[in-house]
Coordinates of C-alpha atoms in Angstrom, one line a residue:
M1332 CA -18.9 -9.0 -13.2
I1333 CA -17.8 -5.9 -15.2
L1334 CA -20.9 -4.0 -16.4
P1335 CA -21.0 -3.1 -20.1
M1336 CA -20.5 0.6 -20.9
K1337 CA -21.6 2.9 -23.6
K1338 CA -19.5 5.7 -25.0
V1339 CA -21.8 8.8 -25.2
S1340 CA -21.6 12.2 -26.7
I1341 CA -24.2 14.8 -25.3
L1342 CA -24.9 17.8 -27.5
V1343 CA -26.3 21.0 -26.0
L1344 CA -26.7 24.6 -27.0
D1345 CA -23.5 26.5 -26.1
S1346 CA -25.6 29.1 -24.4
E1347 CA -27.1 26.4 -22.1
R1348 CA -23.8 24.7 -21.5
E1349 CA -23.4 25.6 -17.8
E1350 CA -27.1 24.8 -17.0
A1351 CA -26.8 21.4 -18.8
M1352 CA -23.6 20.5 -16.8
R1353 CA -25.5 21.1 -13.6
K1354 CA -28.3 18.8 -14.7
I1355 CA -25.9 16.2 -15.8
R1356 CA -24.2 16.4 -12.4
K1357 CA -27.5 16.0 -10.7
L1358 CA -28.3 13.0 -12.8
G1359 CA -25.0 11.4 -11.7
L1360 CA -24.6 8.8 -14.5
V1361 CA -21.9 10.1 -16.9
H1362 CA -18.3 9.4 -16.3
V1363 CA -16.7 12.4 -17.8
D1364 CA -13.1 12.6 -19.1
A1365 CA -12.5 16.0 -17.5
Q1366 CA -9.9 18.1 -19.2
S1367 CA -6.8 19.3 -17.3
Y1368 CA -6.2 23.0 -17.9
T1369 CA -4.9 26.1 -16.3
G1370 CA -6.4 29.6 -16.1
D1371 CA -7.0 32.4 -13.7
K1372 CA -10.1 30.8 -12.1
M1373 CA -8.6 27.3 -11.9
N1374 CA -5.4 28.7 -10.4
R1375 CA -7.4 30.6 -7.8
L1376 CA -9.5 27.5 -6.9
K1377 CA -6.4 25.3 -6.6
D1378 CA -4.6 28.0 -4.5
E1379 CA -7.7 28.2 -2.2
T1380 CA -8.0 24.4 -1.8
A1381 CA -4.3 24.1 -1.1
A1382 CA -4.6 26.7 1.7
L1383 CA -7.7 24.9 3.2
E1384 CA -6.0 21.5 3.1
Q1385 CA -2.8 22.8 4.7
A1386 CA -4.8 24.7 7.4
I1387 CA -6.9 21.6 8.3
S1388 CA -3.7 19.5 8.4
L1389 CA -1.9 22.0 10.6
I1390 CA -4.7 22.3 13.1
S1391 CA -5.4 18.5 13.1
D1392 CA -1.8 17.7 14.0
L1393 CA -2.0 19.8 17.2
V1394 CA -5.5 19.1 18.6
D1395 CA -6.9 16.1 20.3
K1396 CA -8.8 13.8 18.0
K1397 CA -11.6 13.3 20.5
A1398 CA -12.1 17.1 20.7
M1399 CA -12.2 17.2 16.9
K1400 CA -15.1 14.7 16.8
K1401 CA -17.1 16.8 19.3
L1402 CA -16.9 20.0 17.2
E1403 CA -20.3 21.2 16.1
K1404 CA -21.0 22.7 12.7
T1405 CA -21.5 26.4 12.7
E1406 CA -22.7 28.5 9.8
M1407 CA -19.8 30.6 8.6
P1408 CA -19.4 32.8 5.5
F1409 CA -17.1 31.4 2.8
A1410 CA -14.8 34.4 3.0
E1411 CA -14.4 34.1 6.8
A1412 CA -13.5 30.4 6.6
L1413 CA -11.0 31.0 3.7
S1414 CA -9.5 34.0 5.6
A1415 CA -9.0 31.8 8.7
A1416 CA -7.3 29.2 6.6
R1417 CA -4.9 31.7 5.1
Q1418 CA -4.0 33.0 8.6
V1419 CA -3.3 29.4 9.8
V1420 CA -1.1 28.8 6.7
A1421 CA 0.8 32.0 7.5
L1422 CA 1.3 30.9 11.1
G1423 CA 2.4 27.5 9.9
S1424 CA 4.9 29.1 7.6
E1425 CA 6.4 31.2 10.4
K1426 CA 6.5 28.0 12.6
K1427 CA 8.4 26.2 9.9
D1428 CA 10.9 29.1 9.6
C1429 CA 11.4 29.0 13.4
Q1430 CA 11.9 25.2 13.4
N1431 CA 14.5 25.5 10.6
A1432 CA 16.3 28.3 12.5
C1433 CA 16.4 26.1 15.7
I1434 CA 17.7 23.1 13.7
S1435 CA 20.4 25.2 12.1
A1436 CA 21.5 26.7 15.5
K1437 CA 21.5 23.3 17.1
A1438 CA 23.6 21.8 14.3
E1439 CA 26.1 24.7 14.6
L1440 CA 26.3 24.2 18.4
E1441 CA 27.0 20.5 18.0
Q1442 CA 30.3 21.4 16.2
Y1443 CA 31.6 23.3 19.3
Q1444 CA 30.6 20.9 22.1
G1445 CA 34.1 20.5 23.3
W1446 CA 35.1 24.2 23.1
G1447 CA 33.0 25.7 25.9
E1448 CA 31.9 29.3 25.5
I1449 CA 33.0 30.9 22.2
K1450 CA 32.7 34.6 21.3
P1451 CA 33.7 35.6 17.7
A1452 CA 34.0 39.2 19.0
D1453 CA 36.9 38.2 21.3
F1454 CA 38.8 36.7 18.3
E1455 CA 38.2 40.0 16.4
Y1456 CA 39.4 42.1 19.3
L1457 CA 42.6 40.1 19.6
A1458 CA 43.2 40.2 15.9
G1459 CA 43.0 44.0 16.1
K1460 CA 45.8 43.8 18.7
G1461 CA 47.9 41.8 16.3
I1462 CA 47.2 38.4 17.9
V1463 CA 45.5 36.2 15.3
L1464 CA 44.1 32.9 16.7
S1465 CA 42.7 29.9 14.8
M1466 CA 40.7 27.0 16.2
Y1467 CA 41.9 23.4 15.6
E1468 CA 40.9 19.9 16.5
I1469 CA 43.8 17.4 16.6
S1470 CA 44.3 13.8 17.8
S1471 CA 45.4 13.8 21.4
K1472 CA 48.2 11.4 20.6
E1473 CA 49.7 13.9 18.0
Y1474 CA 49.1 17.0 20.1
T1475 CA 52.5 16.5 21.9
S1476 CA 54.3 16.1 18.5
I1477 CA 53.5 19.6 17.3
A1478 CA 56.7 21.6 16.4
A1479 CA 58.0 23.9 19.3
E1480 CA 57.9 27.0 17.1
I1481 CA 54.1 26.7 16.8
Q1482 CA 52.4 28.4 19.7
T1483 CA 49.3 26.5 20.9
L1484 CA 46.9 26.6 23.8
S1485 CA 44.8 23.5 24.7
V1486 CA 41.3 24.6 25.8
G1487 CA 39.7 21.2 26.1
R1488 CA 40.1 17.5 25.6
D1489 CA 38.0 14.3 25.3
K1490 CA 38.9 10.6 24.8
S1491 CA 40.3 11.0 21.3
K1492 CA 40.6 14.8 20.4
T1493 CA 42.3 17.9 21.8
Y1494 CA 40.8 21.3 21.2
M1495 CA 43.4 24.0 20.7
L1496 CA 44.1 27.5 19.7
V1497 CA 47.0 28.2 17.4
V1498 CA 48.7 31.6 17.2
E1499 CA 49.2 32.5 13.5
D1500 CA 52.7 34.1 13.5
E1501 CA 52.9 36.2 10.3
S1502 CA 56.6 37.0 11.0
L1503 CA 57.9 33.5 10.1
A1504 CA 59.2 33.3 6.6
E1505 CA 58.4 29.6 6.4
K1506 CA 55.3 28.5 8.4
P1507 CA 55.7 25.2 10.3
V1508 CA 53.2 22.4 9.2
L1509 CA 50.7 20.9 11.7
P1510 CA 50.2 17.1 11.8
D1511 CA 47.8 15.5 9.4
S1512 CA 45.1 14.9 12.0
A1513 CA 44.8 18.7 12.7
R1514 CA 41.5 20.1 11.4
R1515 CA 40.8 23.8 11.3
I1516 CA 37.4 24.9 12.8
Q1517 CA 35.6 27.9 11.5
L1518 CA 34.3 30.4 14.0
P1519 CA 30.5 30.2 14.6
S1520 CA 28.2 32.7 13.1
A1521 CA 27.4 34.0 16.6
S1522 CA 28.6 33.3 20.1
T1523 CA 27.5 30.0 21.6
Q1524 CA 25.5 32.0 24.2
E1525 CA 23.7 33.8 21.4
L1526 CA 23.0 30.5 19.6
N1527 CA 21.5 29.0 22.8
A1528 CA 19.4 32.1 23.2
Q1529 CA 18.2 31.8 19.5
I1530 CA 17.1 28.2 20.2
E1531 CA 15.4 29.1 23.4
D1532 CA 13.5 32.1 21.8
G1533 CA 12.7 29.9 18.7
Q1534 CA 11.2 27.1 20.9
K1535 CA 9.2 29.7 22.9
R1536 CA 7.8 31.2 19.7
I1537 CA 7.0 27.8 18.3
A1538 CA 4.9 27.0 21.4
E1539 CA 3.1 30.4 21.0
L1540 CA 2.4 29.7 17.3
D1541 CA 1.0 26.2 18.2
D1542 CA -1.4 27.8 20.7
E1543 CA -2.5 30.3 18.0
I1544 CA -3.0 27.5 15.5
R1545 CA -5.0 25.5 18.0
S1546 CA -7.3 28.5 18.6
Y1547 CA -8.6 28.0 15.0
M1548 CA -9.9 24.6 15.8
K1549 CA -13.5 25.9 15.8
Y1550 CA -13.1 26.7 12.1
I1551 CA -12.4 23.1 11.0
P1552 CA -16.0 22.1 10.1
A1553 CA -16.5 25.3 8.0
M1554 CA -13.1 24.8 6.3
K1555 CA -14.0 21.2 5.4
D1556 CA -17.4 22.3 4.0
V1557 CA -15.7 25.1 1.9
L1558 CA -13.0 22.6 0.8
A1559 CA -15.7 20.2 -0.4
E1560 CA -17.5 23.0 -2.3
E1561 CA -14.2 24.1 -3.9
N1562 CA -13.4 20.6 -5.1
K1563 CA -16.8 20.3 -6.6
E1564 CA -16.2 23.6 -8.3
I1565 CA -12.9 22.4 -9.7
E1566 CA -14.5 19.3 -11.1
F1567 CA -17.4 21.2 -12.5
D1568 CA -15.1 23.8 -14.2
A1569 CA -12.9 21.0 -15.6
C1570 CA -15.9 19.3 -17.2
L1571 CA -17.3 22.6 -18.4
R1572 CA -14.0 23.5 -20.0
G1573 CA -14.0 20.1 -21.6
M1574 CA -17.3 20.9 -23.3
E1575 CA -15.9 24.3 -24.3
E1576 CA -12.9 22.8 -26.1
A1577 CA -15.1 20.3 -27.9
Q1578 CA -17.4 22.8 -29.7
L1579 CA -18.6 21.7 -33.0
S1580 CA -17.4 23.5 -36.1
D1581 CA -18.5 23.7 -39.8
L1582 CA -22.1 24.6 -38.8
P1583 CA -24.4 26.7 -41.0
E1584 CA -23.8 30.4 -40.6
N1585 CA -27.1 31.1 -38.7
A1586 CA -27.0 27.9 -36.7
P1587 CA -26.7 28.3 -32.9
A1588 CA -23.4 27.3 -31.4
L1589 CA -23.3 23.8 -29.9
A1590 CA -21.2 22.2 -27.3
I1591 CA -20.5 18.5 -26.7
L1592 CA -19.7 16.4 -23.7
N1593 CA -18.0 13.1 -24.1
G1594 CA -18.1 10.4 -21.5
Y1595 CA -19.2 6.9 -20.5
V1596 CA -22.5 5.5 -19.1
P1597 CA -23.4 2.0 -17.9
E1598 CA -25.5 0.3 -20.6
E1599 CA -28.2 -0.4 -18.0
D1600 CA -28.6 3.4 -17.3
M1601 CA -28.9 4.6 -20.9
D1602 CA -32.7 4.7 -20.7
R1603 CA -32.5 7.2 -17.8
L1604 CA -30.0 9.4 -19.7
K1605 CA -32.2 9.4 -22.8
E1606 CA -35.3 10.4 -20.8
V1607 CA -33.4 13.4 -19.3
A1608 CA -32.0 14.3 -22.7
K1609 CA -35.5 14.2 -24.2
E1610 CA -36.8 16.5 -21.4
N1611 CA -34.1 19.0 -22.0
A1612 CA -33.9 18.8 -25.8
W1613 CA -30.3 17.5 -25.8
G1614 CA -28.8 15.4 -28.6
I1615 CA -27.2 12.0 -27.7
V1616 CA -24.9 9.8 -29.7
S1617 CA -24.0 6.4 -28.1
E1618 CA -21.9 3.6 -29.3
D1619 CA -19.9 0.6 -28.0
P1620 CA -16.4 1.6 -26.9
T1621 CA -13.4 0.3 -28.8
M1622 CA -10.1 -1.1 -27.5
E1623 CA -8.5 2.3 -28.0
D1624 CA -11.0 4.0 -25.6
N1625 CA -10.1 4.7 -22.0
V1626 CA -13.2 3.0 -20.7
P1627 CA -13.8 3.1 -16.9
T1628 CA -14.6 -0.1 -15.1
K1629 CA -17.8 -0.6 -13.0
L1630 CA -18.0 -3.8 -11.0
H1631 CA -21.3 -5.4 -9.9
N1632 CA -21.4 -8.5 -7.7
N1633 CA -23.5 -10.0 -5.0
K1634 CA -23.3 -8.8 -1.4
F1635 CA -20.8 -11.5 -0.4
V1636 CA -18.3 -10.9 -3.2
S1637 CA -18.7 -7.1 -2.8
L1638 CA -17.0 -7.5 0.7
I1639 CA -13.7 -7.5 -1.1
Y1640 CA -14.2 -4.0 -2.5
P1641 CA -12.8 -2.1 0.6
L1642 CA -9.5 -4.1 0.2
T1643 CA -9.2 -3.6 -3.5
D1644 CA -10.1 0.1 -3.2
F1645 CA -7.4 0.4 -0.5
L1646 CA -4.9 -1.3 -2.9
G1647 CA -6.1 0.7 -5.8
T1648 CA -6.5 -2.4 -8.0
V1649 CA -9.1 -2.1 -10.7
P1650 CA -9.3 -4.6 -13.7
G1651 CA -9.3 -3.1 -17.1
Y1652 CA -12.7 -2.8 -18.9
Y1653 CA -11.6 -5.7 -21.3
E1654 CA -10.1 -7.8 -18.5
Q1655 CA -11.9 -10.3 -16.3
D1656 CA -13.5 -9.6 -12.9
I1657 CA -11.9 -12.0 -10.4
S1658 CA -13.4 -10.4 -7.3
G1659 CA -15.1 -13.6 -6.1
Y1660 CA -11.9 -15.7 -6.4
F1661 CA -9.9 -12.9 -4.9
L1662 CA -12.1 -12.8 -1.8
V1663 CA -12.2 -16.6 -1.2
F1664 CA -8.5 -17.2 -1.6
M1665 CA -7.6 -14.0 0.3
L1666 CA -9.7 -15.4 3.3
I1667 CA -7.9 -18.8 3.1
F1668 CA -4.5 -17.1 2.8
S1669 CA -5.1 -14.8 5.7
G1670 CA -6.3 -17.8 7.9
I1671 CA -3.1 -19.7 7.2
I1672 CA -0.8 -16.7 7.7
F1673 CA -2.3 -15.7 11.0
G1674 CA -2.4 -19.5 11.7
D1675 CA -3.9 -19.3 15.2
G1676 CA -7.4 -19.8 16.5
G1677 CA -6.8 -17.4 19.4
Y1678 CA -5.7 -14.7 17.0
G1679 CA -8.9 -15.4 15.0
L1680 CA -11.0 -14.8 18.1
L1681 CA -9.4 -11.4 18.7
I1682 CA -9.9 -10.5 15.0
T1683 CA -13.5 -11.5 15.2
L1684 CA -14.0 -9.5 18.4
L1685 CA -12.5 -6.5 16.6
G1686 CA -14.9 -6.9 13.7
L1687 CA -17.9 -7.2 16.1
A1688 CA -16.7 -4.1 18.0
M1689 CA -17.1 -2.2 14.7
F1690 CA -20.2 -4.1 13.5
L1691 CA -22.5 -4.1 16.6
P1692 CA -22.5 -0.3 17.4
A1693 CA -23.6 0.5 13.8
V1694 CA -26.4 -2.1 14.1
K1695 CA -27.6 -0.7 17.5
S1696 CA -27.7 2.9 16.1
G1697 CA -29.7 1.7 13.1
K1698 CA -26.9 2.4 10.6
S1699 CA -25.6 0.0 8.0
P1700 CA -22.4 -1.7 9.2
S1701 CA -19.3 -0.9 7.2
A1702 CA -18.0 -3.4 4.7
W1703 CA -14.7 -3.3 6.6
S1704 CA -16.3 -4.7 9.8
K1705 CA -17.9 -7.5 7.8
L1706 CA -14.7 -8.3 6.1
I1707 CA -12.7 -8.3 9.4
I1708 CA -15.3 -10.7 10.9
L1709 CA -14.8 -13.0 7.9
F1710 CA -11.1 -12.9 8.3
G1711 CA -11.4 -13.8 12.0
V1712 CA -13.8 -16.7 11.4
V1713 CA -11.6 -18.2 8.8
T1714 CA -8.6 -17.9 11.1
I1715 CA -10.5 -19.6 13.9
V1716 CA -11.4 -22.5 11.6
W1717 CA -7.7 -22.8 10.6
G1718 CA -6.7 -22.7 14.2
I1719 CA -9.2 -25.5 15.0
L1720 CA -7.8 -27.6 12.1
I1721 CA -4.2 -27.4 13.1
C1722 CA -4.8 -27.1 16.9
S1723 CA -3.0 -23.8 17.4
W1724 CA -4.2 -21.4 20.2
F1725 CA -2.1 -18.4 21.1
G1726 CA 1.0 -20.4 20.4
M1727 CA 0.5 -22.7 23.4
D1728 CA 2.1 -26.0 23.8
V1729 CA -0.3 -28.6 22.4
A1730 CA -0.2 -30.5 25.7
L1731 CA -1.8 -27.5 27.4
V1732 CA -4.7 -27.2 24.9
P1733 CA -8.0 -28.8 26.1
Q1734 CA -8.5 -32.4 24.9
W1735 CA -11.7 -31.6 23.1
L1736 CA -9.9 -29.0 20.9
Q1737 CA -7.2 -31.6 20.2
K1738 CA -9.8 -34.1 19.1
I1739 CA -11.6 -31.9 16.6
S1740 CA -8.4 -30.9 14.8
L1741 CA -7.6 -32.4 11.4
P1742 CA -5.1 -35.2 12.2
I1743 CA -3.0 -35.1 9.0
I1744 CA -2.0 -31.4 9.6
S1745 CA -2.6 -31.0 13.3
N1746 CA 0.1 -30.0 15.8
V1747 CA -1.2 -32.8 18.0
N1748 CA 0.4 -35.3 15.5
E1749 CA 3.6 -33.3 14.8
D1750 CA 5.9 -36.2 15.4
V1751 CA 3.7 -38.7 13.5
L1752 CA 4.7 -39.9 10.0
W1753 CA 2.0 -40.5 7.4
Y1754 CA 2.5 -43.2 4.9
P1755 CA 0.7 -43.0 1.6
F1756 CA -0.6 -46.4 0.4
W1757 CA 1.8 -46.6 -2.6
T1758 CA 4.9 -46.3 -0.4
N1759 CA 4.3 -49.6 1.3
G1760 CA 5.5 -48.1 4.6
E1761 CA 8.9 -47.3 3.2
A1762 CA 8.6 -43.5 3.0
G1763 CA 6.4 -41.2 5.0
L1764 CA 5.3 -37.6 5.2
T1765 CA 5.7 -35.3 8.3
T1766 CA 3.0 -32.9 9.4
A1767 CA 5.1 -30.0 8.0
Q1768 CA 5.3 -31.7 4.6
N1769 CA 1.5 -32.3 4.6
L1770 CA 1.1 -28.5 5.2
Q1771 CA 3.4 -27.8 2.3
I1772 CA 1.4 -30.1 0.1
L1773 CA -1.8 -28.2 1.1
C1774 CA -0.2 -25.0 0.0
F1775 CA 0.7 -26.5 -3.3
V1776 CA -2.8 -27.8 -3.7
L1777 CA -4.1 -24.3 -3.2
A1778 CA -1.7 -23.2 -5.9
L1779 CA -3.0 -26.0 -8.2
I1780 CA -6.6 -25.0 -7.6
Q1781 CA -6.1 -21.3 -8.0
L1782 CA -3.8 -21.4 -11.0
S1783 CA -6.1 -24.0 -12.7
I1784 CA -9.1 -21.7 -12.2
A1785 CA -7.0 -18.9 -13.8
H1786 CA -6.5 -21.0 -17.0
I1787 CA -10.1 -22.3 -17.0
L1788 CA -11.2 -18.7 -17.1
G1789 CA -8.8 -18.2 -20.0
I1790 CA -10.4 -21.3 -21.8
I1791 CA -13.9 -19.8 -21.3
R1792 CA -12.7 -16.4 -22.6
D1793 CA -11.0 -17.8 -25.7
R1794 CA -13.4 -20.7 -26.4
R1795 CA -14.3 -19.3 -29.9
S1796 CA -10.6 -19.1 -31.1
L1797 CA -7.7 -21.5 -31.5
L1798 CA -6.1 -19.4 -28.8
V1799 CA -8.0 -21.6 -26.5
L1800 CA -5.4 -24.4 -27.2
S1801 CA -2.7 -22.2 -25.6
D1802 CA -4.9 -21.9 -22.5
I1803 CA -5.4 -25.7 -22.4
G1804 CA -1.6 -26.1 -22.8
S1805 CA -1.0 -23.7 -19.9
L1806 CA -3.5 -25.7 -17.7
M1807 CA -1.7 -28.9 -18.6
Q1808 CA 1.7 -27.4 -17.6
V1809 CA 0.2 -26.3 -14.2
I1810 CA -1.2 -29.8 -13.5
G1811 CA 2.0 -31.6 -14.5
M1812 CA 4.3 -29.1 -12.8
F1813 CA 2.3 -29.6 -9.6
Y1814 CA 3.6 -33.1 -9.3
V1815 CA 7.2 -32.1 -10.2
V1816 CA 7.1 -29.6 -7.3
L1817 CA 5.9 -32.3 -4.9
S1818 CA 8.8 -34.4 -6.0
L1819 CA 11.5 -31.8 -5.9
V1820 CA 10.4 -29.7 -2.9
V1821 CA 8.3 -31.9 -0.6
N1822 CA 9.6 -35.5 -0.8
G1823 CA 11.3 -37.2 -3.7
S1824 CA 10.8 -40.7 -2.2
V1825 CA 7.1 -40.4 -1.8
F1826 CA 6.4 -38.5 -5.1
R1827 CA 8.9 -40.2 -7.4
L1828 CA 9.2 -39.0 -10.9
R1829 CA 8.9 -42.7 -12.0
L1830 CA 6.0 -43.4 -9.7
V1831 CA 3.6 -46.1 -10.9
I1832 CA 0.3 -46.7 -9.1
N1833 CA -1.9 -49.7 -10.2
G1834 CA -0.1 -49.8 -13.5
I1835 CA -0.5 -46.0 -14.1
P1836 CA 2.8 -44.2 -14.6
I1837 CA 1.8 -41.0 -12.6
G1838 CA 5.2 -39.4 -12.8
T1839 CA 5.6 -40.0 -16.5
I1840 CA 2.1 -38.7 -17.3
C1841 CA 2.8 -35.5 -15.3
I1842 CA 6.1 -34.9 -17.1
A1843 CA 4.4 -35.5 -20.4
L1844 CA 1.6 -33.0 -19.5
V1845 CA 4.3 -30.4 -18.9
L1846 CA 6.0 -31.1 -22.3
V1847 CA 2.9 -31.4 -24.4
G1848 CA 1.3 -28.4 -22.7
F1849 CA 4.4 -26.3 -23.4
I1850 CA 4.3 -27.3 -27.1
M1851 CA 0.6 -26.3 -27.3
Y1852 CA 1.3 -23.0 -25.6
F1853 CA 4.4 -22.4 -27.8
V1854 CA 2.4 -22.9 -31.0
F1855 CA -0.8 -21.1 -30.2
A1856 CA 0.1 -18.4 -27.6
N1857 CA 0.3 -15.6 -30.3
Y1858 CA -2.5 -16.9 -32.5
E1859 CA -4.3 -14.1 -34.4
G1860 CA -5.8 -16.1 -37.3
S1861 CA -2.6 -17.8 -38.6
I1862 CA -0.8 -20.7 -36.9
V1863 CA 2.4 -20.0 -38.9
K1864 CA 2.5 -16.4 -37.8
S1865 CA 1.9 -17.5 -34.2
L1866 CA 4.7 -20.0 -34.4
V1867 CA 7.0 -17.3 -35.9
E1868 CA 6.2 -14.9 -33.1
S1869 CA 7.0 -17.6 -30.5
M1870 CA 10.3 -18.4 -32.2
K1871 CA 11.2 -14.7 -32.0
N1872 CA 10.7 -14.8 -28.2
I1873 CA 12.0 -18.3 -27.7
I1874 CA 14.0 -17.4 -24.6
S1875 CA 11.0 -15.9 -22.7
M1876 CA 8.8 -18.8 -23.9
L1877 CA 11.3 -21.3 -22.5
L1878 CA 11.4 -19.3 -19.3
G1879 CA 7.7 -19.7 -19.1
I1880 CA 8.1 -23.3 -17.8
V1881 CA 10.4 -22.0 -15.1
N1882 CA 7.8 -19.4 -14.2
V1883 CA 5.1 -22.0 -13.8
F1884 CA 7.4 -23.9 -11.4
S1885 CA 8.3 -20.8 -9.4
D1886 CA 4.7 -19.6 -9.3
I1887 CA 3.6 -22.9 -7.7
V1888 CA 6.6 -23.0 -5.3
S1889 CA 5.7 -19.4 -4.4
Y1890 CA 2.7 -20.6 -2.4
I1891 CA 5.0 -22.3 0.1
R1892 CA 5.3 -18.8 1.6
L1893 CA 1.9 -19.4 3.3
W1894 CA 3.3 -22.3 5.3
A1895 CA 6.6 -20.5 6.0
V1896 CA 5.1 -17.2 7.2
G1897 CA 2.6 -19.2 9.4
L1898 CA 5.4 -21.2 10.8
A1899 CA 7.4 -18.0 11.6
G1900 CA 4.3 -16.5 13.4
A1901 CA 3.9 -19.7 15.5
A1902 CA 7.6 -19.6 16.5
I1903 CA 7.3 -15.9 17.6
A1904 CA 4.2 -16.7 19.6
E1905 CA 5.9 -19.7 21.3
T1906 CA 9.0 -17.6 22.1
F1907 CA 7.0 -14.9 23.9
N1908 CA 5.1 -17.5 25.8
Q1909 CA 8.3 -19.1 27.0
M1910 CA 9.6 -15.6 28.0
A1911 CA 6.5 -14.9 30.0
G1912 CA 6.4 -18.4 31.5
G1913 CA 9.7 -17.7 33.3
F1914 CA 7.9 -15.0 35.4
M1915 CA 4.7 -16.8 36.1
G1916 CA 5.9 -18.4 39.3
H1917 CA 6.6 -15.1 41.0
M1918 CA 3.6 -13.0 42.2
I1919 CA 5.6 -9.7 41.9
L1920 CA 6.6 -10.4 38.4
I1921 CA 3.3 -11.7 37.1
F1922 CA 2.5 -8.2 35.7
L1923 CA 5.7 -8.2 33.7
A1924 CA 4.6 -11.6 32.3
I1925 CA 1.2 -10.2 31.3
F1926 CA 2.9 -7.2 29.6
I1927 CA 5.3 -9.6 27.7
L1928 CA 2.3 -11.6 26.5
I1929 CA 0.3 -8.6 25.4
F1930 CA 3.2 -6.9 23.7
G1931 CA 4.5 -10.1 22.1
H1932 CA 1.2 -11.4 20.7
G1933 CA 0.2 -7.8 19.7
L1934 CA 3.5 -7.4 17.8
N1935 CA 3.0 -10.9 16.2
M1936 CA -0.5 -10.0 15.0
I1937 CA 0.8 -6.7 13.5
L1938 CA 3.6 -8.7 11.7
N1939 CA 1.0 -11.2 10.5
L1940 CA -1.2 -8.4 9.2
L1941 CA 1.7 -7.0 7.2
S1942 CA 2.4 -10.6 5.9
V1943 CA -1.3 -10.9 4.7
I1944 CA -0.9 -7.6 2.8
V1945 CA 2.4 -8.5 1.3
H1946 CA 2.1 -12.2 0.7
G1947 CA -1.7 -12.9 0.5
V1948 CA -2.3 -9.9 -1.8
R1949 CA 0.8 -10.8 -3.9
L1950 CA -0.5 -14.3 -4.6
N1951 CA -3.8 -12.9 -5.9
T1952 CA -2.5 -9.8 -7.7
L1953 CA 0.6 -11.3 -9.2
E1954 CA 0.7 -15.1 -9.5
F1955 CA -3.0 -15.7 -10.0
S1956 CA -3.6 -12.5 -12.0
S1957 CA -0.7 -13.1 -14.4
H1958 CA -2.1 -16.6 -15.2
V1959 CA -5.5 -15.1 -15.8
G1960 CA -4.0 -12.3 -17.9
I1961 CA -5.0 -9.4 -15.7
N1962 CA -2.7 -6.3 -15.5
W1963 CA -5.0 -4.3 -13.3
S1964 CA -4.8 -1.5 -15.9
G1965 CA -8.3 -0.1 -15.3
H1966 CA -9.6 2.9 -13.6
K1967 CA -12.8 3.1 -11.5
Y1968 CA -16.1 4.3 -12.9
E1969 CA -16.7 7.6 -11.1
P1970 CA -19.7 9.5 -12.5
F1971 CA -19.9 13.3 -12.4
K1972 CA -22.4 13.8 -9.6
E1973 CA -23.4 15.9 -6.7

């Protein structure tokens, strides 16, 4: 759930502004809208933090990560750590200049690969003697067609080009023209020998600079501490400046100057803020925020639902304060989607082991396991369950899977019954469904459930307004369109649009749900107290309203990506198994087979992970969220604290 917030203004004596800010930071409850400003102090702080960040990055790129972890913290004066950072930045700048010079010299040398050794001084010497030479590249085929009066000298040749020197004869009244393929080459800035020497010297200097930068590794812990302090100081100064700019005016002449800090505090923490304010003789004004306020979002859920926070933090998705919290639904469906996309019980075992490898060491050391480790274990367990249901284990042929694993799979979607047709009772054995079609239906059922939940949440949200009728209409469209998708995408013979079961016209009812639902949505989607105005607004946007039906269809069909990506992963796993199988009969080549299996399945798992991020996240943050009405427009509650 999204915790209710209060908009607060804290009044303090201007003379006590800095002391008050330190107490507010120690309290750690107020989300401050810090002001962005420039000034000598802020510019200095930002310059120092930039130097520290750059120095840490330069050193970290060159040293061993294990060595970094073993570094012990040593007490070091602020000025010494900052001075070391600036020295590293200077070395890094020199290194960059050397790298650019080497790149430039290499690029220049590449232009003269077919020419051999070139010395611009020789050309200048000959020009002083009256012999002006120019460098040209020409097609080897056209070299022989050069006019006889043009004096040339071939100095090299490759498959397609001839490298030649041309004597520029100034005595000719009318200069002969070279063939079109001839291209004049400018002399290099230095001799090729000098360019090679520049590259060699530059690379040598770069190696020396790398060694110098590495020598500053011992300063890393101190630099990080100083950087943390600098960032705190920047935040503090920004908040302090915010108070300074919000000083009250129109006070009595003899009244002491006051400063005010504006921010947001969770409603449940207001009593603590009031106690501190009373102790320090501060004034507090609190009120409920309005729609115009930029209110931060603070989420509070149980331990299970909170497991999704690492993923949403990684994605940077935060619901707006006035939007709904869908963390629980996000987690549940994300787990299901990831299981289907990985689609293999063997992969699930590996994922679970990875999660346990992160979880158990923390438990043994008495620390609290990270949320990521718990989430990864959950992903692994769900993938194992899905692998059991469809009988998929490291992409093996079903015939090679143990019988007991085949028996506990779910027959209607199991690979064991891949060639079996399933006949729904209403088809009378005339039309059946394949295992692949059953999996497609399952994906669309997930779409029906998730999108229906989205509109049920809308019904609950708008239950006190006629706007709820548009939510009901949207829900009717989803239910009716679900059957239309089964008919058009899965199997039109089994799911006929004119299907009648026990006298109930299923197909007709579903089409009616779509049409009636659209009418209800069209009439009430823009309701704000007047049905007529809502209808007029809908008429203004009639094209987008009509496209809404298409969007419902496409959103449901979009869930078939789960089956398609899972199928692709299974095909990749099977392909690598077949490749490795060809080497299994040879003792010498068995190591190659093992390498192929490790590489192939490792690559497949990486691709599956990317698919989870792309497709699994998309279904939650786009299809589902758009039906709920969430734009992820919020920003996280981050109180000003130590």
